PDB file of C-alpha atoms in Angstrom:
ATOM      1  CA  UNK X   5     144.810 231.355 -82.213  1.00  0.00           C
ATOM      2  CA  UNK X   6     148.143 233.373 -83.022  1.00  0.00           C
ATOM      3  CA  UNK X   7     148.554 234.883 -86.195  1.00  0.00           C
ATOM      4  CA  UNK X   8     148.914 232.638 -89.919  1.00  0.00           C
ATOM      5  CA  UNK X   9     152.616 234.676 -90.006  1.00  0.00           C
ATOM      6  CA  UNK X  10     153.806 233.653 -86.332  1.00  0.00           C
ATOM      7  CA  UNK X  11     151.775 230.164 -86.857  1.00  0.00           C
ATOM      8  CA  UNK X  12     154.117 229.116 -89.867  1.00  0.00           C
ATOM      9  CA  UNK X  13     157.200 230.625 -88.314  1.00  0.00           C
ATOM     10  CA  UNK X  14     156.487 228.327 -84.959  1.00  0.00           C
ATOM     11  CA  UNK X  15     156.141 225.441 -87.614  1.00  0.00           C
ATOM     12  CA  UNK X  16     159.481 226.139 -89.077  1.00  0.00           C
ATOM     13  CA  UNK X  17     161.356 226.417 -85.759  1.00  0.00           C
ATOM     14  CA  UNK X  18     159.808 222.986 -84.867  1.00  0.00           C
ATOM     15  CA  UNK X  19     160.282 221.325 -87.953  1.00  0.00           C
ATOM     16  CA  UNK X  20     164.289 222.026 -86.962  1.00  0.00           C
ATOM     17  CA  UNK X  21     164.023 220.036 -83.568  1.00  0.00           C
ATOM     18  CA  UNK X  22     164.850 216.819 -83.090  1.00  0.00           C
ATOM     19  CA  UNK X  23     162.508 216.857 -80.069  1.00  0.00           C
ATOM     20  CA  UNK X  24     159.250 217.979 -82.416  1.00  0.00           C
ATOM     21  CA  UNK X  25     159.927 214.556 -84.363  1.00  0.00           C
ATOM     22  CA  UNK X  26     159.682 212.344 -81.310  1.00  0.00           C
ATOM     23  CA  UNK X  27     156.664 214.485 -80.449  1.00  0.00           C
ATOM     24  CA  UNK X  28     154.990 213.736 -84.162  1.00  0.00           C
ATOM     25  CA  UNK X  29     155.372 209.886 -83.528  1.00  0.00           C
ATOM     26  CA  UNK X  30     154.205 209.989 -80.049  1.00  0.00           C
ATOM     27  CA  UNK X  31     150.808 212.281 -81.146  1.00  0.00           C
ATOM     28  CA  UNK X  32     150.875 209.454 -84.190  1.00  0.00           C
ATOM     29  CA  UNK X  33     150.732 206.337 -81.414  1.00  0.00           C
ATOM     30  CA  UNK X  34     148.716 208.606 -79.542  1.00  0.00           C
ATOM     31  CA  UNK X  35     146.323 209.356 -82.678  1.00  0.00           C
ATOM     32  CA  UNK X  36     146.776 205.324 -83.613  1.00  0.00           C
ATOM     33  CA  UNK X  37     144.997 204.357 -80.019  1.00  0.00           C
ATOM     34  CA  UNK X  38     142.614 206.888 -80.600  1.00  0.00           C
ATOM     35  CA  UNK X  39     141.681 205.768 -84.138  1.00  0.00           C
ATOM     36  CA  UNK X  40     141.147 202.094 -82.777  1.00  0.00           C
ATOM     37  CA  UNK X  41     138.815 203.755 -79.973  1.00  0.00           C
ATOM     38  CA  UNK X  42     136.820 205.465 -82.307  1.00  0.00           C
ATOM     39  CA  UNK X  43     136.346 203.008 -84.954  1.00  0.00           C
ATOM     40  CA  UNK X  44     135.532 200.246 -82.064  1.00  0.00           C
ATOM     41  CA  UNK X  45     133.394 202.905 -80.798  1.00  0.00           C
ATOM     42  CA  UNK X  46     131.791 204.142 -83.921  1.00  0.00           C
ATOM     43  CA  UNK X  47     131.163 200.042 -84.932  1.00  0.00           C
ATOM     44  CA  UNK X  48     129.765 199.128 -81.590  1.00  0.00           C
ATOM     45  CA  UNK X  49     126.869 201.644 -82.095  1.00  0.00           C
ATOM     46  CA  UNK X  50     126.567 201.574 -85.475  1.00  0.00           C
ATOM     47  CA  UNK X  51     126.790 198.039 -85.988  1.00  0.00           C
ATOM     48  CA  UNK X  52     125.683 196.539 -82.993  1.00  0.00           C
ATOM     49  CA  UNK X  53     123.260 198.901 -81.935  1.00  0.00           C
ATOM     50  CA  UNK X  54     121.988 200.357 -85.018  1.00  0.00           C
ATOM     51  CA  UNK X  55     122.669 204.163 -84.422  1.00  0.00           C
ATOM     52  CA  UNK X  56     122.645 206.652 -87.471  1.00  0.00           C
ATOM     53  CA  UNK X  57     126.206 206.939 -88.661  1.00  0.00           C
ATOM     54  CA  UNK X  58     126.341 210.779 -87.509  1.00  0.00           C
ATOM     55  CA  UNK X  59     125.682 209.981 -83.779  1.00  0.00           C
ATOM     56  CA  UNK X  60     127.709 206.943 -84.028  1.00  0.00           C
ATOM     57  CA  UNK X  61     130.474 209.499 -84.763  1.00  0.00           C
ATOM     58  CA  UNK X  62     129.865 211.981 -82.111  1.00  0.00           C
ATOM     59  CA  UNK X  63     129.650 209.199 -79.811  1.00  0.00           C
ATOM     60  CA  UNK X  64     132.930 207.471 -81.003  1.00  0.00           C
ATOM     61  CA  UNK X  65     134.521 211.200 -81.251  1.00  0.00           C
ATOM     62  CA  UNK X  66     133.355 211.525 -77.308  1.00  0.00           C
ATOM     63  CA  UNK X  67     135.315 208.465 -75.937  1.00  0.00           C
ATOM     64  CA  UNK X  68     138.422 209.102 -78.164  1.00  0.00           C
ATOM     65  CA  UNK X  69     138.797 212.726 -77.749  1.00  0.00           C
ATOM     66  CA  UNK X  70     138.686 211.952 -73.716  1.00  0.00           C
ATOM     67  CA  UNK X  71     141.740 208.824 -74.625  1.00  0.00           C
ATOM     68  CA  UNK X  72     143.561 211.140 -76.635  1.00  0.00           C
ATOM     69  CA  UNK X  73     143.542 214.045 -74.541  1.00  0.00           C
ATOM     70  CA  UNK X  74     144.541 212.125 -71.409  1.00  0.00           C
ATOM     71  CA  UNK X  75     147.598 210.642 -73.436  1.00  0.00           C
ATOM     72  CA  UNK X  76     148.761 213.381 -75.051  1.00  0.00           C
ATOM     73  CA  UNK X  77     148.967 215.805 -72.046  1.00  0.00           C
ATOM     74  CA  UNK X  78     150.501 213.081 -69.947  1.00  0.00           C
ATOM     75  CA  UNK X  79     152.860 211.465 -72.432  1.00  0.00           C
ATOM     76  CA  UNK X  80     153.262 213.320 -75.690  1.00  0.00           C
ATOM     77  CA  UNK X  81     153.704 217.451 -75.118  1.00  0.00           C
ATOM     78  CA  UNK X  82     153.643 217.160 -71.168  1.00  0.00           C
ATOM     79  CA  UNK X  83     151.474 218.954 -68.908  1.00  0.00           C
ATOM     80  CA  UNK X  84     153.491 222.018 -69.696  1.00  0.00           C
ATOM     81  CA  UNK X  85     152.506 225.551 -67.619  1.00  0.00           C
ATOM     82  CA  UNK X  86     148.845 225.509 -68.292  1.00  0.00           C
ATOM     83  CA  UNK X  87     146.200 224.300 -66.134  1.00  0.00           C
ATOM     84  CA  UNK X  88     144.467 220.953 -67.193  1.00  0.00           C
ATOM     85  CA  UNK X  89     140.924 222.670 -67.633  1.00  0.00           C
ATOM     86  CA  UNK X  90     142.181 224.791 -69.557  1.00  0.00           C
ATOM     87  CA  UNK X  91     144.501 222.701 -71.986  1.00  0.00           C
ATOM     88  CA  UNK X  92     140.908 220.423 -72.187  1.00  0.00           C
ATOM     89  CA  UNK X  93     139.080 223.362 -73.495  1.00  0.00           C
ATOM     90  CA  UNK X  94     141.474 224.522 -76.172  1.00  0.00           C
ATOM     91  CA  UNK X  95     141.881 220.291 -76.849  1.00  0.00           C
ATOM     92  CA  UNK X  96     138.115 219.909 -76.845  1.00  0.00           C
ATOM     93  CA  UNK X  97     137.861 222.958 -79.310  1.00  0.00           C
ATOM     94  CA  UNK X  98     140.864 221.345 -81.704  1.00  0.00           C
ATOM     95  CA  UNK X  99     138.889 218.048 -81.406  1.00  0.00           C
ATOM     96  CA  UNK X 100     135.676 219.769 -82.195  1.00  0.00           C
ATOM     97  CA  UNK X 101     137.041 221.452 -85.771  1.00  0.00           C
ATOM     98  CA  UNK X 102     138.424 218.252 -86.538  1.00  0.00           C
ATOM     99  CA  UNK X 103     134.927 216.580 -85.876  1.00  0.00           C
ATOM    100  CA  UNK X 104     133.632 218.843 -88.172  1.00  0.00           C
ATOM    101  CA  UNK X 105     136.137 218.047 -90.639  1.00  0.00           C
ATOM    102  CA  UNK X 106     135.469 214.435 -89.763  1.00  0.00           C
ATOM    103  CA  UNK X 107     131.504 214.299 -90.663  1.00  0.00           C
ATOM    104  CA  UNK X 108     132.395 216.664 -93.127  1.00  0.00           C
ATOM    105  CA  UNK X 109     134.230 213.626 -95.124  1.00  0.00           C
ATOM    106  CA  UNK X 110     131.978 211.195 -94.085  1.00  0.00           C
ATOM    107  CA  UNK X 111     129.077 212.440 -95.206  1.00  0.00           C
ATOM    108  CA  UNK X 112     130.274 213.209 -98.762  1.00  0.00           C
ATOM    109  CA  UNK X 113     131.558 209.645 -99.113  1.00  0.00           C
ATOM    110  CA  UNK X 114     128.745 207.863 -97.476  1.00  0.00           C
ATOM    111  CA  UNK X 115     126.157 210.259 -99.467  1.00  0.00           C
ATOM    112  CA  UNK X 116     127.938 209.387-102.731  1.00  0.00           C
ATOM    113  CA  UNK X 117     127.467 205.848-101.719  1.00  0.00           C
ATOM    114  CA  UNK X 118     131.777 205.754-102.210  1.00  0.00           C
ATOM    115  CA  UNK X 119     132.390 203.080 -99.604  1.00  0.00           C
ATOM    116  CA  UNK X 120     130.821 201.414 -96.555  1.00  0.00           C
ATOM    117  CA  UNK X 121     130.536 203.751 -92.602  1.00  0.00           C
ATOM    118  CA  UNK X 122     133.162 201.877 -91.534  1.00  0.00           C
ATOM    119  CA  UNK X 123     135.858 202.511 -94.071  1.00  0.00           C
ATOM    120  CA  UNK X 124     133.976 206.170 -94.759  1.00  0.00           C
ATOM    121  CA  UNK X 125     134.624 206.902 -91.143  1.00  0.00           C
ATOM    122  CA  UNK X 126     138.307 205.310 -90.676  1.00  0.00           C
ATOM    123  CA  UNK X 127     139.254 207.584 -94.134  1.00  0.00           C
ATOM    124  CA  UNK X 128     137.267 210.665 -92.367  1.00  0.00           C
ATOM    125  CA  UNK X 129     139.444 210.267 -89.337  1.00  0.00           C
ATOM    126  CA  UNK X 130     142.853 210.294 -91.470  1.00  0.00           C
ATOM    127  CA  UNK X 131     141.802 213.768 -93.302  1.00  0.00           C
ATOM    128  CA  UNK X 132     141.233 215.525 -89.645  1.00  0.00           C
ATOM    129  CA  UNK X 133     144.248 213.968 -88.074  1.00  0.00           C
ATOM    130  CA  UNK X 134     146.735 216.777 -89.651  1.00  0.00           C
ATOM    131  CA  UNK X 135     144.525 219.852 -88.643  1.00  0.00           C
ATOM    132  CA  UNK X 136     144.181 218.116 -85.111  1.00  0.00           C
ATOM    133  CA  UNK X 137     148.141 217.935 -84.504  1.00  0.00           C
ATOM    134  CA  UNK X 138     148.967 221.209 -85.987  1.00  0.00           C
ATOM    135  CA  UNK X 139     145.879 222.994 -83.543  1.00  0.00           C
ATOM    136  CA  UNK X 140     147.445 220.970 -80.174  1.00  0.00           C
ATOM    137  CA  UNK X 141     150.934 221.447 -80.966  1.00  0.00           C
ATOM    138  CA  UNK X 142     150.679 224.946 -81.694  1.00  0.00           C
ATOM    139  CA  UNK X 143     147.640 226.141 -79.612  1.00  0.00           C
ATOM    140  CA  UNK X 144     146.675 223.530 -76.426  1.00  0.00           C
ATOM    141  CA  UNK X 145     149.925 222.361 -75.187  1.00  0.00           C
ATOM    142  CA  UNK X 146     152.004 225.050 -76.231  1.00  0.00           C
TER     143      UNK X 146
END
């Protein structure tokens, strides 16, 4: 990852750019569809089939990360000059923080008995989304 001084100086240059706003909203519908997938994900093996709440995450994570990638490479930043493998590593590793971030939250508010998986994991998801946009806006597709 580039430098914390270069890293906020990239952030200011975007934040100028018309373009970077249209990019936000499409990594937000992008992010939206993803959220759906992993909550229908995450409920289907939680709910239906009865899978601890961590692994029902992973799993969920697994099928969204692949949706959002897809997307966002294709319609939100472009394919740009890198080559797809290696835009789905750096992706994969983004997604991978913000999975940590993600059990992170759910495990304090599920542990503290603060609200049901469901509503523990859609608020988990909202914390990491941030972190994940900044990492693949600045890092994978840049």
């Amino acid at each position: 990852m580039p430098p914390a001084n270069e890293i906020a100086l990239r952030i200011r240059a975007a934040a100028r750019r018309p373009a970077s706003w249209v990019q936000l909203l499409k990594f937000g519908l992008v992010g939206g569809s993803g959220y759906l997938v992993n909550l229908a994900v995450f409920a289907l093996l939680a709910g239906s089939f009865g899978v601890h709440h961590v692994i029902a995450a992973v799993g969920a994570f697994c099928v969204a990360v692949t949706n959002n990638f897809l997307w966002n490479r294709y319609w939100t930043f472009g394919p740009g000059e890198g080559p797809a493998h290696f835009q789905a590593a750096r992706f994969f590793a983004v997604s991978l923080a913000s999975l940590a971030l993600n059990i992170g939250v759910l495990e304090l508010l599920i542990s503290n008995h603060l609200t049901g998986e469901l509503t523990a994991q859609a608020i988990a998801v909202a914390v990491a989304m941030p972190f994940n946009f900044l990492g693949n806006k600045l890092w994978t597709f840049s």
